[in-house]
Short mmCIF file of C-alpha atoms in Angstrom, two decimals:
data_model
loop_
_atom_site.label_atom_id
_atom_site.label_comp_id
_atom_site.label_asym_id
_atom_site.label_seq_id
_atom_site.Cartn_x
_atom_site.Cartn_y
_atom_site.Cartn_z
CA UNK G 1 -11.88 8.48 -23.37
CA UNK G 2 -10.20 6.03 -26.19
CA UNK G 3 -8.91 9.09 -27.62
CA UNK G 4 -6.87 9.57 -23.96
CA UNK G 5 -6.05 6.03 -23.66
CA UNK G 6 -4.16 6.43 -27.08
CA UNK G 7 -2.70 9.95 -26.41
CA UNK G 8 -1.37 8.27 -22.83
CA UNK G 9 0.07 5.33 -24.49
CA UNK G 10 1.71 7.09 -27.52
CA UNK G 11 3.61 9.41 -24.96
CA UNK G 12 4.22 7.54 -21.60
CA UNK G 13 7.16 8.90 -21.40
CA UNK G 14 6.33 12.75 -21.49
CA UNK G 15 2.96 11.47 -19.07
CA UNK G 16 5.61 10.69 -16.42
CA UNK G 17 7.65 13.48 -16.87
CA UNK G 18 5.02 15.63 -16.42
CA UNK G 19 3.92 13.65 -13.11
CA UNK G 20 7.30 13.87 -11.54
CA UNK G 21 6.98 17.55 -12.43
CA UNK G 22 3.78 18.42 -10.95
CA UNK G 23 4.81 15.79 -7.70
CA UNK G 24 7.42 18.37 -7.13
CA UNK G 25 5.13 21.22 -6.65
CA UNK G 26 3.31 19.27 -4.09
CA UNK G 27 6.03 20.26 -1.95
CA UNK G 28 5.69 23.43 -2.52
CA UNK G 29 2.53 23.62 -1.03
CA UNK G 30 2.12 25.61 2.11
CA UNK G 31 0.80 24.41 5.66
CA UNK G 32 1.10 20.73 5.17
CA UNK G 33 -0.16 20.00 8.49
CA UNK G 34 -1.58 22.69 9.27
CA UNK G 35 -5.59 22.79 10.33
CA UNK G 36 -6.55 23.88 6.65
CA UNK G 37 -4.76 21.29 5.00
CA UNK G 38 -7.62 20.87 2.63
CA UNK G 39 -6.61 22.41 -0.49
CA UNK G 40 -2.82 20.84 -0.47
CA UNK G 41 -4.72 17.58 0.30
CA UNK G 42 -7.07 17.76 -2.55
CA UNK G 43 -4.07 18.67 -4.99
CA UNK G 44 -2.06 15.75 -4.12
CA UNK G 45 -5.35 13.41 -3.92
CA UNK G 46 -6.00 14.41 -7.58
CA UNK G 47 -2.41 14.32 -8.37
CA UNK G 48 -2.72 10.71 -7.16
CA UNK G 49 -5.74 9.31 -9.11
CA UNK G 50 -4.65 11.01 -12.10
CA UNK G 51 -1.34 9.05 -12.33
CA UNK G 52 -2.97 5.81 -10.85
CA UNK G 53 -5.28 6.26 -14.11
CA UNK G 54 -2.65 6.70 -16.28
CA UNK G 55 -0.23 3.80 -15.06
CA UNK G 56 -3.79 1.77 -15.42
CA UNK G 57 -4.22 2.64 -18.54
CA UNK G 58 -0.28 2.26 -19.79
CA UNK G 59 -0.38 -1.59 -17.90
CA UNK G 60 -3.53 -2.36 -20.16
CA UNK G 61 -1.85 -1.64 -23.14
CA UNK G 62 -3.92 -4.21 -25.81
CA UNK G 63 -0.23 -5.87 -26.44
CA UNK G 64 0.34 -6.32 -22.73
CA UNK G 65 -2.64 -7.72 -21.81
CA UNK G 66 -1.73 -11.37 -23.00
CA UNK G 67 0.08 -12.28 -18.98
CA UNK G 68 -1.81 -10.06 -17.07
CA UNK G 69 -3.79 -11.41 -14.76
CA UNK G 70 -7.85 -12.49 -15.80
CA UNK G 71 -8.54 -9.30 -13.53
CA UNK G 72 -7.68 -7.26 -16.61
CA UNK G 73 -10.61 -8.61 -18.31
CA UNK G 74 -13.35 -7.88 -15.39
CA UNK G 75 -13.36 -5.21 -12.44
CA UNK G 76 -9.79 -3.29 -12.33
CA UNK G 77 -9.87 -4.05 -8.40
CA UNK G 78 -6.03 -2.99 -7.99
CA UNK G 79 -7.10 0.25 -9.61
CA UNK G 80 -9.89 0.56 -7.42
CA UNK G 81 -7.81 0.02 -4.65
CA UNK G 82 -5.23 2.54 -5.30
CA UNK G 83 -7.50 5.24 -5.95
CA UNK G 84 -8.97 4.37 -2.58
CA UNK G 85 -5.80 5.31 -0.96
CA UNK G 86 -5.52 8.61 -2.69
CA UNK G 87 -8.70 9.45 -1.21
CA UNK G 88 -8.63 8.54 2.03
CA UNK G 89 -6.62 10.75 3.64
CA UNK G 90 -7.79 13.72 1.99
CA UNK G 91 -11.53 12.45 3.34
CA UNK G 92 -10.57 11.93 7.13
CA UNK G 93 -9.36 15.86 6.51
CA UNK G 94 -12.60 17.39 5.41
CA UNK G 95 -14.26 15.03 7.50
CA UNK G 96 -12.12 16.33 10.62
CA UNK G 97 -12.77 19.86 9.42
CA UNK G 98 -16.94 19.93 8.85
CA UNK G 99 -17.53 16.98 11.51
CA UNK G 100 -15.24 16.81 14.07
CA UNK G 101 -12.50 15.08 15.70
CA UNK G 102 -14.90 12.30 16.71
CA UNK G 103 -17.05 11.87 13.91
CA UNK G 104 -14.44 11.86 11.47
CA UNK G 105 -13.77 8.03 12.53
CA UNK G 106 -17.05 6.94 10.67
CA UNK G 107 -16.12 8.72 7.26
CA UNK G 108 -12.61 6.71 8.01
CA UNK G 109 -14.41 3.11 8.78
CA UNK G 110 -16.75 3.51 5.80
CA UNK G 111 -13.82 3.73 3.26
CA UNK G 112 -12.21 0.87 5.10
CA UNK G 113 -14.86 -1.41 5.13
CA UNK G 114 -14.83 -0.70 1.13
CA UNK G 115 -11.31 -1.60 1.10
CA UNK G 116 -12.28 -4.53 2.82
CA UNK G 117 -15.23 -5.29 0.22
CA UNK G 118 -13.15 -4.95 -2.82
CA UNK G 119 -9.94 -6.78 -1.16
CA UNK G 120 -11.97 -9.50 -0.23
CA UNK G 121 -13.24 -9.36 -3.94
CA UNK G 122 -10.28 -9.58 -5.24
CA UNK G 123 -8.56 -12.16 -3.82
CA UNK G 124 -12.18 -14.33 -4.61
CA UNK G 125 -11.28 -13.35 -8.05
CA UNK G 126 -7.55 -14.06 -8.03
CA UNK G 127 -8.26 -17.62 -7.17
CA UNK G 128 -7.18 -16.97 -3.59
CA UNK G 129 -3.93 -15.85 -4.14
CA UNK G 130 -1.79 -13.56 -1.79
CA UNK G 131 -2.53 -9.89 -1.77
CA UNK G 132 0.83 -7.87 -2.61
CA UNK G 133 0.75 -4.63 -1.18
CA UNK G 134 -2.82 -4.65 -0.21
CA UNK G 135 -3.84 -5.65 -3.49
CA UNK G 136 -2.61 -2.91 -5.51
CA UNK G 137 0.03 -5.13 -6.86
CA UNK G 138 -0.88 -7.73 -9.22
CA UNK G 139 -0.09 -11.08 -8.40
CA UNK G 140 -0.23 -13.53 -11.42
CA UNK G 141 1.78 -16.52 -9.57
CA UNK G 142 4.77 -16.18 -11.14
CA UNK G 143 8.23 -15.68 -10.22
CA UNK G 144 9.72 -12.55 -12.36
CA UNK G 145 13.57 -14.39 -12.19
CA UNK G 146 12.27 -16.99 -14.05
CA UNK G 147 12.79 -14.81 -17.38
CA UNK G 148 15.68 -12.63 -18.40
CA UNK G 149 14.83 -9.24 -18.02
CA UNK G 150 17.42 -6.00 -18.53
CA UNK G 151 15.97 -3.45 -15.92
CA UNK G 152 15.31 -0.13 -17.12
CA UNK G 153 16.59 2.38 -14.75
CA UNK G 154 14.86 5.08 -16.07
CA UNK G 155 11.46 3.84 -15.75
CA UNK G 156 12.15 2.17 -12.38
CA UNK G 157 12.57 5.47 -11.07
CA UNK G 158 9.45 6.44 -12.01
CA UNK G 159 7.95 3.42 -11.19
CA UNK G 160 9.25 4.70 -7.63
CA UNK G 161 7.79 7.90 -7.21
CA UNK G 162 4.61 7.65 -9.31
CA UNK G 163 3.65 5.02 -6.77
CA UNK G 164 3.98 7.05 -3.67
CA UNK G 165 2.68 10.64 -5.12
CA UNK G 166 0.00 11.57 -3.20
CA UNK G 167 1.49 12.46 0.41
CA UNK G 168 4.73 13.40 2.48
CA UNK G 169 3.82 10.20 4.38
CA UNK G 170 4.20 7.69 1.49
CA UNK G 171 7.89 10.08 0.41
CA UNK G 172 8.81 9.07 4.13
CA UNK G 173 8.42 5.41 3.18
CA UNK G 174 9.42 4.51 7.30
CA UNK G 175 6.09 5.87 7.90
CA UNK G 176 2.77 5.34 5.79
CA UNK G 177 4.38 3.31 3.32
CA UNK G 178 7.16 1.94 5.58
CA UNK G 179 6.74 -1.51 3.46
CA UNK G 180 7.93 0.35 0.03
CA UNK G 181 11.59 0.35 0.84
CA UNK G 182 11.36 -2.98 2.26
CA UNK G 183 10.86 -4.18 -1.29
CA UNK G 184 14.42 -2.85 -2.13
CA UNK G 185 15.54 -5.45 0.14
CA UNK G 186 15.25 -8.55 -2.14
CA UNK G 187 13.60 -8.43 -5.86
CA UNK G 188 12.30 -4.81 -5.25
CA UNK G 189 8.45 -5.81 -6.71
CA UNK G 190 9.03 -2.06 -8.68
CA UNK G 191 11.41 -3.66 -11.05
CA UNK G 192 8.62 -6.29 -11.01
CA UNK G 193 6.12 -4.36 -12.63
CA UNK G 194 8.48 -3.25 -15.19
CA UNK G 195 9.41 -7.08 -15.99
CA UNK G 196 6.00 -8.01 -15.99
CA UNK G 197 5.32 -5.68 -18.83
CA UNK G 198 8.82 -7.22 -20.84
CA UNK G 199 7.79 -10.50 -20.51
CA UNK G 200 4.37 -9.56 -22.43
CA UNK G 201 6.97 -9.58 -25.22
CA UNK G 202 8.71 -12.51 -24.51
CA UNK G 203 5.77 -14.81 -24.05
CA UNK G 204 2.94 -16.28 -25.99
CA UNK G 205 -0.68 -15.44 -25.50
CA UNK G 206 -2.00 -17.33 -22.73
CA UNK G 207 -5.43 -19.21 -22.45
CA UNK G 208 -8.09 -18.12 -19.80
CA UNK G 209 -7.30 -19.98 -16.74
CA UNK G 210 -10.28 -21.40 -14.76
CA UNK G 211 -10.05 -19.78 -11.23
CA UNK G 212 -10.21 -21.66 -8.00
CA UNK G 213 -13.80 -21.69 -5.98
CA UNK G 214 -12.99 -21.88 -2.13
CA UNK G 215 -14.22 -25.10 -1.56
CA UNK G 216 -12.18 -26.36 -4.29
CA UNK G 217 -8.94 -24.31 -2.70
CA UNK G 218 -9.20 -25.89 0.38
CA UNK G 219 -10.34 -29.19 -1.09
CA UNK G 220 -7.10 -29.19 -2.81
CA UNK G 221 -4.57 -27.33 -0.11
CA UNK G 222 -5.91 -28.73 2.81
CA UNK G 223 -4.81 -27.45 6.00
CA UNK G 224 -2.09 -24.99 4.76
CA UNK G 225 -4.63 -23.72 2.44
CA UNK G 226 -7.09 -22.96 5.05
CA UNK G 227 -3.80 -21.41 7.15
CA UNK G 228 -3.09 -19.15 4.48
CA UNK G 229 -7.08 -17.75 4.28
CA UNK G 230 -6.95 -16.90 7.79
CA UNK G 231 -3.55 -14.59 6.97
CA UNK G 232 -5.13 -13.04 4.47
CA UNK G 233 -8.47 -12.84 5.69
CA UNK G 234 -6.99 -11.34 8.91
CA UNK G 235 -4.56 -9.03 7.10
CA UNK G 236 -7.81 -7.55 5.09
CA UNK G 237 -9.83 -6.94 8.07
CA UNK G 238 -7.11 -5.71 10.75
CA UNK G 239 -7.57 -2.00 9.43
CA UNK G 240 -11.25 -1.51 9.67
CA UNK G 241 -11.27 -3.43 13.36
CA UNK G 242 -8.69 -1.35 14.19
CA UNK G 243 -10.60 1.74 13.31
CA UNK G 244 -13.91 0.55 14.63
CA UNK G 245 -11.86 0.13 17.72
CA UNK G 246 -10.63 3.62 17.50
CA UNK G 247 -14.23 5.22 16.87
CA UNK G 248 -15.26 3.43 20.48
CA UNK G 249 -12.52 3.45 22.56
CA UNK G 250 -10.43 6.85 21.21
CA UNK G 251 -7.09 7.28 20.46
CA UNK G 252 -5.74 7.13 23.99
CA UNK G 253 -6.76 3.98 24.79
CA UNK G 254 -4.45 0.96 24.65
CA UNK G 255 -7.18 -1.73 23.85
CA UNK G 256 -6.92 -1.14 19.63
CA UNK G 257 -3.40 -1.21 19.66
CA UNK G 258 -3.22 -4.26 21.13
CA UNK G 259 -5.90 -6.08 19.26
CA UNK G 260 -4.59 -4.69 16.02
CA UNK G 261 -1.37 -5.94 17.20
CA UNK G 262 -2.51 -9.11 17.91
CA UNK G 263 -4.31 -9.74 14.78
CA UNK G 264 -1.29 -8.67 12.45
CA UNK G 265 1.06 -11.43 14.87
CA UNK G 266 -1.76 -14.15 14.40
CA UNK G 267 -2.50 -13.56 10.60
CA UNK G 268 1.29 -14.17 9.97
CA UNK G 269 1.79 -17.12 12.24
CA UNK G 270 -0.95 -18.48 10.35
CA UNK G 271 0.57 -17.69 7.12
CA UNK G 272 3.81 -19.21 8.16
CA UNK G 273 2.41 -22.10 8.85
CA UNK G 274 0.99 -22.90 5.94
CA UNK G 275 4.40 -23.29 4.82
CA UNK G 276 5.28 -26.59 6.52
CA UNK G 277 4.00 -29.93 5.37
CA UNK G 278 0.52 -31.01 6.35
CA UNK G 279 -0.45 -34.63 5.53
CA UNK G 280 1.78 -34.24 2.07
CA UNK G 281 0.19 -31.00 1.52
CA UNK G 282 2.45 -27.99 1.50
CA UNK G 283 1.69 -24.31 0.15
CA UNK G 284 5.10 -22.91 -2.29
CA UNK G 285 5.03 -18.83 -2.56
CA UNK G 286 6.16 -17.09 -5.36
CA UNK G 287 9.33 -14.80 -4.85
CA UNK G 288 6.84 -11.85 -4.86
CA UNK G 289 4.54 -13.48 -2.14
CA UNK G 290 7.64 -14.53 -0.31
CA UNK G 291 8.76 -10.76 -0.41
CA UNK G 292 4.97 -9.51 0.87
CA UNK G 293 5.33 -11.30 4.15
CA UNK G 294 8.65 -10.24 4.80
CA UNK G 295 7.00 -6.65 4.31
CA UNK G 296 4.32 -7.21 6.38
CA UNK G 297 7.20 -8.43 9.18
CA UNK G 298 8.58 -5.12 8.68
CA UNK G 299 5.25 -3.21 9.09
CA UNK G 300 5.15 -4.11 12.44
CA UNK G 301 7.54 -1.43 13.05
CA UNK G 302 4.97 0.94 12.39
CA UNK G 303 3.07 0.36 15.74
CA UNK G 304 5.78 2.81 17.33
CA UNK G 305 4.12 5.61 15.85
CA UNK G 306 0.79 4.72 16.22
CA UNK G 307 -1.08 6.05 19.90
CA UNK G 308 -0.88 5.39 22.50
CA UNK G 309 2.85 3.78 22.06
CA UNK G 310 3.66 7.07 20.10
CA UNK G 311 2.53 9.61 22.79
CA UNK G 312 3.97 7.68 25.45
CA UNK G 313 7.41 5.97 24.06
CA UNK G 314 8.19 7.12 20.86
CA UNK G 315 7.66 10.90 20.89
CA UNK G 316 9.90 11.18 23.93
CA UNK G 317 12.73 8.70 22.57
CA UNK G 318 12.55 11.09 19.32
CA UNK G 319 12.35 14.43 21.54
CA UNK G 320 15.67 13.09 23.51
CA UNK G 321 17.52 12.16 20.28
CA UNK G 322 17.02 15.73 19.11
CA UNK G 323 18.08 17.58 22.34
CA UNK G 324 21.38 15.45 21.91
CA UNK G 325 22.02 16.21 18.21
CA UNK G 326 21.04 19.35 18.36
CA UNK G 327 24.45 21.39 18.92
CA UNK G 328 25.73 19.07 16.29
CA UNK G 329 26.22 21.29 12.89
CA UNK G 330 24.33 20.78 10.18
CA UNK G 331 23.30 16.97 11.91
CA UNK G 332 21.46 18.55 14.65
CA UNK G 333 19.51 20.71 12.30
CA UNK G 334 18.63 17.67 9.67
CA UNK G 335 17.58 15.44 12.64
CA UNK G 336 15.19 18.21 14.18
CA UNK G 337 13.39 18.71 10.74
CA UNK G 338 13.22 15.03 10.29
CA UNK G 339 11.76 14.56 14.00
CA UNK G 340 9.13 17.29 12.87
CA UNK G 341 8.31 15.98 10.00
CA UNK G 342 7.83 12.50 11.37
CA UNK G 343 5.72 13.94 14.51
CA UNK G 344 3.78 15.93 11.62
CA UNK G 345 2.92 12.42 9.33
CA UNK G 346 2.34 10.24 12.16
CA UNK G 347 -1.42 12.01 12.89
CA UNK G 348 -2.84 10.97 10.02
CA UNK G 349 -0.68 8.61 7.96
CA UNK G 350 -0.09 5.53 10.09
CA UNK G 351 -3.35 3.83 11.54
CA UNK G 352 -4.08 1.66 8.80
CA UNK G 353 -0.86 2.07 7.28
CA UNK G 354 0.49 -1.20 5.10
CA UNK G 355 -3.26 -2.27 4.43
#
């Protein structure tokens, strides 16, 4: 394995070339969506852990380690949790396939309530900080502007796509992993990643930093603090109530929608909150925090294409759009491709979408 670790780190450069490469393919692959999706889903699952492994193992590089966060010295949780969402979707397939439309919901709650398990781990282990993007970020508290960093285009774009391999869903960033592009907005966090690594150059080592216990966090934040743990503590649970609710109630049914719904509008009014002063005490965000609850904002868009809003609203808005482009050339024929491609994603890539 060391032997890897060296060969990976000594040619990073042909490693992503040859994961852009082989992301291609994926494409390639017949019926996407089809009821024996799971071969295609297997390859891209693999595809996906293999380059989460190697991006692990390129971030851990011994002369990068000095500002990474103490989690690189203990359980790689954001690794864990990446690899998590390679896997899932190509689970609820072969689930669907050997167990059932019905049954497949447990196999789907059981690797949500790990998520939930290791989420909740990390952020004990973080010192309570904010989860960006579900944890798979790192967040070591500090604001990436603060240094001068050149971005490297190059690797940005690879940053980009290495991300989002496994799935069409996580390509069409509006759907699965609507919250990617909303990182473009302001201080994309992929250009983070890339000046998190520059600034291992720029900085000294740092000294182990003694982590906060939760009585000690809310000790010392008071109310906001105790604001901002029901956000996140809320944000980490809404997908596996959500599917729980699912299991019981089915797809059809309005009552998990509206829950989830409800939970995702609560957890951020409670992490806005904790913004304003409280008896002198007042929580400050990073720019990369700041950035993660204006994604999570924009997730909420995502509840168009989940059922029963989908099936009743959405579908038919999308269905009408592409009976009116449809005699337009060339336009008529991109927007009915992109309708069916959306209609294809949204059956399996949106439920717990943004977790």
């Amino acid at each position: 394995m060391e032997a890897y670790k060296r060969w990976v780190r000594r040619n990073k450069e042909y490693v992503h070339s040859l994961e852009s490469l082989a992301n291609g393919f994926t494409w390639l692959l017949p019926e996407r969506f089809s009821e024996t999706e799971i071969g295609p889903e297997a390859v891209t699952s693999i595809l996906g852990i293999v380059t989460a492994v190697n991006e692990h193992i390129i971030e851990t590089t011994p002369s990068q380690m000095n500002t990474r966060h103490p989690e690189s010295s203990s359980f790689p949780y954001s690794l864990c949790l990446t690899l998590l969402k390679d896997m899932e979707t190509l689970v609820e397939v072969v689930a669907q396939h050997y167990y059932g439309d019905d049954k497949k919901w447990n196999f789907i709650a059981v690797t949500e309530a790990t998520k939930v398990l290791v989420r909740l781990a990390l952020l004990r282990n973080s010192g309570y900080k904010m989860l960006l993007h579900g944890g798979e970020t790192m967040n070591d508290g500090k604001d990436p502007n603060d240094a001068n960093q050149q971005p490297v285009h190059g690797r940005l774009l690879r940053q980009g796509q290495n991300g989002n391999l496994t799935r069409e869903g996580r390509a069409l960033s509006a759907m699965s992993r609507f919250g990617e592009n909303a990182r473009v907005l302001s201080d994309p966090t992929w250009f983070r990643r890339v000046e998190h690594h520059q600034r291992a150059i720029m900085e000294p080592p740092e000294t182990s930093v003694k982590r906060l216990t939760l009585s000690s966090f809310l000790s010392e934040k008071g109310l906001p603090g105790g604001l901002f743990l029901m956000g996140e503590f809320m944000f980490i649970a809404r997908p596996l109530i959500y599917v729980l609710l699912i299991r019981k109630y089915g797809l059809r049914s309005w009552l998990p929608w509206f829950v989830s719904l409800s939970i995702d509008l609560i957890g951020m009014s409670a992490s806005t909150m904790s913004l304003t002063d409280h008896e002198d005490k007042r929580l400050s965000l990073s720019v990369p925090e700041k950035d993660e609850l204006r994604r999570r904002k924009l997730l909420l868009a995502l509840y168009l294409m989940r059922d029963p809003c989908f099936g009743k609203y959405t579908r038919q808005r999308l269905e009408s759009t592409e009976k009116t482009l449809e005699h337009v050339p060339v336009v008529g024929f991109l927007a009915g491709k992109l309708i069916e491609l959306l209609v294809g994603v949204q059956t399996r890539y949106t439920y717990t979408s943004g977790s």
